[in-house]
Amino acid sequence: MDIKANLEAVKKTFNNQNCLLVAVSKTKPLEDLKVAYAAGIRDFGENKVQELQAKQPEMPADVNWHMIGHLQSNKVKYIAPFVHLIHGVDSFKLLREINKQGKKIERKIPVLLQMHIAEEESKFGFDAAELNEMLSNPDFLNLTHVTIQGLMGMATFTENTDQVRKEFRGLKALFEELKSRQLPSFVQLKDISMGMSGDYLIAQEEGSTMVRIGSAIFGGRG
Ligand SMILES: *Cc1c(COP(=O)(O)O)cnc(C)c1O
């Protein structure tokens, strides 16, 4: 697996060079992350708290650590001090816990709200009604130690690119609609995290600002 060559090949296909590449290094050994780092990558994505905690001290301090997986409330405290961005916030409960942990260490923690855009039941995320319910909850205004900097979504795992495009387009439309609303100042919508190895080009065409790419860089995860 030539990680450096893969990175260059992936980057070359980007149709938006300003789109941030988050290298998804879950399950991969530190040597692989170090090769990517040497090739210029500073943003790494992991989906397990334990693995993130183990890798973080072993890598240079200027790495931006992205928590991209489903996050349990009781594990927020372990990553709160150093996490760069939590992509998968899918409940008000989790958001409140992140806020609580941020308050303890006097840090505003950057997050994205994960929206359920796929057809599969199994993918996490808010639906539109749940999102509206949270945004109109008076307690929402009391959040002081989070910054909501955008949305995240995962498309259906399918060969049907029209469907994938439609799902990404829906997420972008929601993002624009939210931007037009009056929301508290800790909501600063600038990012849409969408696109993985199999669909990042479509995601970029539909307005992604961050793609989370694992296997196209590091190879399959077995
Ligand atoms: C694993 C994972 C990715 C990367 O998937 P690839 O298909 O390997 O690029 C992206 N996002 C999330 C949330 C993941 O869990």
CSV table of C-alpha atoms and ligand atoms in Angstrom, one decimal:
chain,number,residue,atom,x,y,z
A,1,MET,CA,0.0,0.0,0.0
A,2,ASP,CA,1.7,3.2,-1.1
A,3,ILE,CA,-0.1,5.7,1.1
A,4,LYS,CA,1.8,8.7,-0.3
A,5,ALA,CA,0.9,7.8,-3.9
A,6,ASN,CA,-2.7,7.2,-2.9
A,7,LEU,CA,-3.0,10.6,-1.2
A,8,GLU,CA,-1.6,12.3,-4.3
A,9,ALA,CA,-3.9,10.4,-6.6
A,10,VAL,CA,-6.9,11.2,-4.4
A,11,LYS,CA,-6.0,14.9,-4.1
A,12,LYS,CA,-5.5,15.2,-7.8
A,13,THR,CA,-9.1,14.1,-8.5
A,14,PHE,CA,-10.6,16.7,-6.1
A,15,ASN,CA,-12.8,19.1,-8.0
A,16,ASN,CA,-12.5,21.5,-5.2
A,17,GLN,CA,-9.0,21.9,-3.8
A,18,ASN,CA,-10.4,23.9,-0.9
A,19,CYS,CA,-12.3,20.9,0.4
A,20,LEU,CA,-10.6,19.6,3.5
A,21,LEU,CA,-9.3,16.0,3.3
A,22,VAL,CA,-9.8,14.2,6.6
A,23,ALA,CA,-7.7,11.0,6.4
A,24,VAL,CA,-9.7,8.3,8.1
A,25,SER,CA,-7.1,6.2,9.9
A,26,LYS,CA,-9.4,4.0,12.0
A,27,THR,CA,-7.9,0.5,12.6
A,28,LYS,CA,-4.6,1.5,10.9
A,29,PRO,CA,-1.3,1.4,12.7
A,30,LEU,CA,0.6,4.5,13.7
A,31,GLU,CA,3.2,3.9,11.0
A,32,ASP,CA,0.5,4.5,8.4
A,33,LEU,CA,-0.5,7.7,10.1
A,34,LYS,CA,3.1,8.9,10.2
A,35,VAL,CA,3.5,8.3,6.4
A,36,ALA,CA,0.4,10.4,5.8
A,37,TYR,CA,1.6,13.0,8.2
A,38,ALA,CA,5.0,13.2,6.3
A,39,ALA,CA,3.0,13.6,3.1
A,40,GLY,CA,1.4,16.7,4.5
A,41,ILE,CA,-1.8,15.4,6.2
A,42,ARG,CA,-2.7,17.2,9.4
A,43,ASP,CA,-6.4,16.1,9.7
A,44,PHE,CA,-7.0,12.5,10.9
A,45,GLY,CA,-10.4,10.9,11.5
A,46,GLU,CA,-11.1,8.1,14.0
A,47,ASN,CA,-14.4,6.5,15.0
A,48,LYS,CA,-13.5,5.0,18.4
A,49,VAL,CA,-12.7,6.9,21.5
A,50,GLN,CA,-10.2,4.4,22.8
A,51,GLU,CA,-8.3,4.3,19.6
A,52,LEU,CA,-8.3,8.1,19.3
A,53,GLN,CA,-7.0,8.4,22.9
A,54,ALA,CA,-4.2,5.9,22.2
A,55,LYS,CA,-3.0,7.5,18.9
A,56,GLN,CA,-3.2,11.1,19.9
A,57,PRO,CA,-0.2,11.3,22.2
A,58,GLU,CA,1.9,9.3,19.7
A,59,MET,CA,1.5,11.8,16.9
A,60,PRO,CA,2.8,15.4,16.5
A,61,ALA,CA,0.9,18.0,18.5
A,62,ASP,CA,-0.3,19.9,15.3
A,63,VAL,CA,-2.5,17.0,14.2
A,64,ASN,CA,-6.2,17.9,14.1
A,65,TRP,CA,-8.2,14.9,15.5
A,66,HIS,CA,-11.7,14.4,14.1
A,67,MET,CA,-14.1,12.1,15.9
A,68,ILE,CA,-16.2,10.8,13.0
A,69,GLY,CA,-18.0,7.9,14.5
A,70,HIS,CA,-20.9,7.4,16.8
A,71,LEU,CA,-20.0,8.9,20.2
A,72,GLN,CA,-21.5,7.7,23.5
A,73,SER,CA,-22.2,10.4,26.0
A,74,ASN,CA,-20.2,8.7,28.7
A,75,LYS,CA,-17.0,8.9,26.6
A,76,VAL,CA,-17.1,12.5,25.7
A,77,LYS,CA,-14.8,13.4,28.6
A,78,TYR,CA,-11.9,11.4,27.3
A,79,ILE,CA,-11.6,13.4,24.1
A,80,ALA,CA,-13.0,16.8,25.2
A,81,PRO,CA,-9.5,18.3,25.9
A,82,PHE,CA,-8.0,17.7,22.5
A,83,VAL,CA,-10.6,16.8,19.8
A,84,HIS,CA,-10.6,19.2,16.9
A,85,LEU,CA,-14.1,18.5,15.6
A,86,ILE,CA,-16.8,16.0,16.6
A,87,HIS,CA,-18.7,15.1,13.4
A,88,GLY,CA,-21.3,12.8,14.7
A,89,VAL,CA,-23.5,14.7,17.1
A,90,ASP,CA,-26.9,13.0,16.7
A,91,SER,CA,-28.8,13.9,19.8
A,92,PHE,CA,-29.5,16.8,22.1
A,93,LYS,CA,-28.4,14.6,25.0
A,94,LEU,CA,-25.0,14.2,23.4
A,95,LEU,CA,-24.7,17.9,22.6
A,96,ARG,CA,-25.5,18.8,26.2
A,97,GLU,CA,-22.9,16.4,27.5
A,98,ILE,CA,-20.3,17.9,25.1
A,99,ASN,CA,-21.3,21.3,26.4
A,100,LYS,CA,-20.9,20.1,30.0
A,101,GLN,CA,-17.5,18.7,29.4
A,102,GLY,CA,-16.4,21.8,27.6
A,103,LYS,CA,-17.5,23.9,30.5
A,104,LYS,CA,-15.4,21.8,32.9
A,105,ILE,CA,-12.3,22.5,31.0
A,106,GLU,CA,-13.3,25.9,29.8
A,107,ARG,CA,-13.1,25.0,26.1
A,108,LYS,CA,-15.7,25.6,23.4
A,109,ILE,CA,-15.8,22.3,21.6
A,110,PRO,CA,-16.4,22.4,17.8
A,111,VAL,CA,-19.1,20.0,16.5
A,112,LEU,CA,-21.1,19.1,13.5
A,113,LEU,CA,-24.7,17.9,13.7
A,114,GLN,CA,-25.2,14.6,11.9
A,115,MET,CA,-28.3,14.4,9.8
A,116,HIS,CA,-29.9,11.1,8.8
A,117,ILE,CA,-29.9,11.4,5.0
A,118,ALA,CA,-29.5,7.7,3.9
A,119,GLU,CA,-32.3,5.2,3.3
A,120,GLU,CA,-30.7,2.7,5.6
A,121,GLU,CA,-32.2,2.5,9.1
A,122,SER,CA,-28.8,1.8,10.6
A,123,LYS,CA,-27.2,5.2,10.0
A,124,PHE,CA,-27.3,7.6,12.8
A,125,GLY,CA,-28.4,11.2,12.8
A,126,PHE,CA,-31.2,13.7,13.3
A,127,ASP,CA,-34.2,13.8,11.0
A,128,ALA,CA,-35.6,17.2,10.2
A,129,ALA,CA,-38.3,17.1,12.9
A,130,GLU,CA,-35.8,16.1,15.6
A,131,LEU,CA,-33.5,18.9,14.6
A,132,ASN,CA,-36.3,21.5,14.7
A,133,GLU,CA,-37.3,20.2,18.1
A,134,MET,CA,-33.8,20.7,19.5
A,135,LEU,CA,-33.4,24.1,17.9
A,136,SER,CA,-36.7,25.3,19.4
A,137,ASN,CA,-36.0,23.9,22.8
A,138,PRO,CA,-35.4,26.8,25.3
A,139,ASP,CA,-32.5,24.8,26.8
A,140,PHE,CA,-30.7,25.0,23.4
A,141,LEU,CA,-30.0,28.6,24.1
A,142,ASN,CA,-28.2,27.8,27.3
A,143,LEU,CA,-25.3,26.0,25.5
A,144,THR,CA,-22.1,27.9,26.2
A,145,HIS,CA,-19.3,25.6,25.5
A,146,VAL,CA,-20.0,24.2,22.0
A,147,THR,CA,-19.6,25.7,18.6
A,148,ILE,CA,-21.9,24.2,16.0
A,149,GLN,CA,-19.9,24.7,12.8
A,150,GLY,CA,-22.0,22.7,10.3
A,151,LEU,CA,-23.6,19.5,9.3
A,152,MET,CA,-22.4,15.9,8.6
A,153,GLY,CA,-24.1,13.2,6.6
A,154,MET,CA,-23.5,9.7,5.2
A,155,ALA,CA,-25.2,8.7,2.0
A,156,THR,CA,-26.8,5.4,1.3
A,157,PHE,CA,-24.3,2.6,0.4
A,158,THR,CA,-25.5,2.0,-3.1
A,159,GLU,CA,-24.3,2.0,-6.7
A,160,ASN,CA,-27.1,4.3,-7.6
A,161,THR,CA,-25.2,7.6,-7.9
A,162,ASP,CA,-28.4,9.6,-8.6
A,163,GLN,CA,-29.7,8.6,-5.2
A,164,VAL,CA,-26.4,9.5,-3.5
A,165,ARG,CA,-26.4,12.8,-5.2
A,166,LYS,CA,-29.9,13.5,-4.2
A,167,GLU,CA,-29.1,12.8,-0.5
A,168,PHE,CA,-26.0,15.1,-0.6
A,169,ARG,CA,-28.1,17.8,-2.3
A,170,GLY,CA,-30.7,17.5,0.4
A,171,LEU,CA,-28.1,18.0,3.1
A,172,LYS,CA,-26.7,21.1,1.3
A,173,ALA,CA,-30.2,22.5,1.0
A,174,LEU,CA,-30.9,22.0,4.7
A,175,PHE,CA,-27.5,23.7,5.4
A,176,GLU,CA,-28.5,26.7,3.4
A,177,GLU,CA,-32.0,26.8,4.9
A,178,LEU,CA,-30.5,26.7,8.4
A,179,LYS,CA,-28.1,29.5,7.5
A,180,SER,CA,-31.1,31.7,6.7
A,181,ARG,CA,-32.6,31.2,10.2
A,182,GLN,CA,-32.0,33.3,13.3
A,183,LEU,CA,-29.9,31.0,15.4
A,184,PRO,CA,-27.8,31.7,18.5
A,185,SER,CA,-24.2,32.9,18.0
A,186,PHE,CA,-22.6,29.6,18.9
A,187,VAL,CA,-24.1,28.3,15.6
A,188,GLN,CA,-21.7,29.3,13.0
A,189,LEU,CA,-22.5,27.2,10.0
A,190,LYS,CA,-19.6,26.9,7.6
A,191,ASP,CA,-18.9,23.2,7.0
A,192,ILE,CA,-20.6,20.3,5.4
A,193,SER,CA,-18.8,17.0,6.1
A,194,MET,CA,-20.0,14.6,3.4
A,195,GLY,CA,-18.2,12.2,1.1
A,196,MET,CA,-16.1,9.0,1.6
A,197,SER,CA,-13.8,7.0,-0.6
A,198,GLY,CA,-16.7,5.8,-2.8
A,199,ASP,CA,-18.7,9.0,-3.2
A,200,TYR,CA,-16.4,12.0,-2.4
A,201,LEU,CA,-16.5,13.4,-5.9
A,202,ILE,CA,-20.3,13.6,-6.0
A,203,ALA,CA,-20.2,15.1,-2.5
A,204,GLN,CA,-17.8,17.8,-3.7
A,205,GLU,CA,-20.0,18.5,-6.7
A,206,GLU,CA,-22.8,19.0,-4.2
A,207,GLY,CA,-21.0,21.4,-2.0
A,208,SER,CA,-19.0,19.4,0.5
A,209,THR,CA,-16.3,21.3,2.5
A,210,MET,CA,-14.8,18.2,4.2
A,211,VAL,CA,-14.5,14.7,2.9
A,212,ARG,CA,-13.7,11.8,5.2
A,213,ILE,CA,-11.5,9.3,3.2
A,214,GLY,CA,-10.1,6.1,4.5
A,215,SER,CA,-9.8,3.1,2.3
A,216,ALA,CA,-8.8,5.0,-0.9
A,217,ILE,CA,-5.7,6.2,1.1
A,218,PHE,CA,-4.8,3.5,3.6
A,219,GLY,CA,-6.4,0.5,1.8
A,220,GLY,CA,-9.2,-1.8,3.0
A,221,ARG,CA,-9.8,-2.6,6.6
A,222,GLY,CA,-10.3,-6.3,6.1
B,1,LIG,C1,-14.9,4.7,8.0
B,1,LIG,C2,-15.6,6.0,7.8
B,1,LIG,C3,-15.3,6.8,6.7
B,1,LIG,C4,-14.3,6.4,5.6
B,1,LIG,O1,-14.8,5.4,4.9
B,1,LIG,P1,-14.0,4.9,3.5
B,1,LIG,O2,-15.0,4.3,2.7
B,1,LIG,O3,-12.9,4.0,4.0
B,1,LIG,O4,-13.4,6.1,2.9
B,1,LIG,C5,-16.0,8.0,6.6
B,1,LIG,N1,-16.9,8.4,7.5
B,1,LIG,C6,-17.2,7.7,8.6
B,1,LIG,C7,-18.2,8.2,9.5
B,1,LIG,C8,-16.6,6.4,8.7
B,1,LIG,O5,-17.0,5.7,9.8
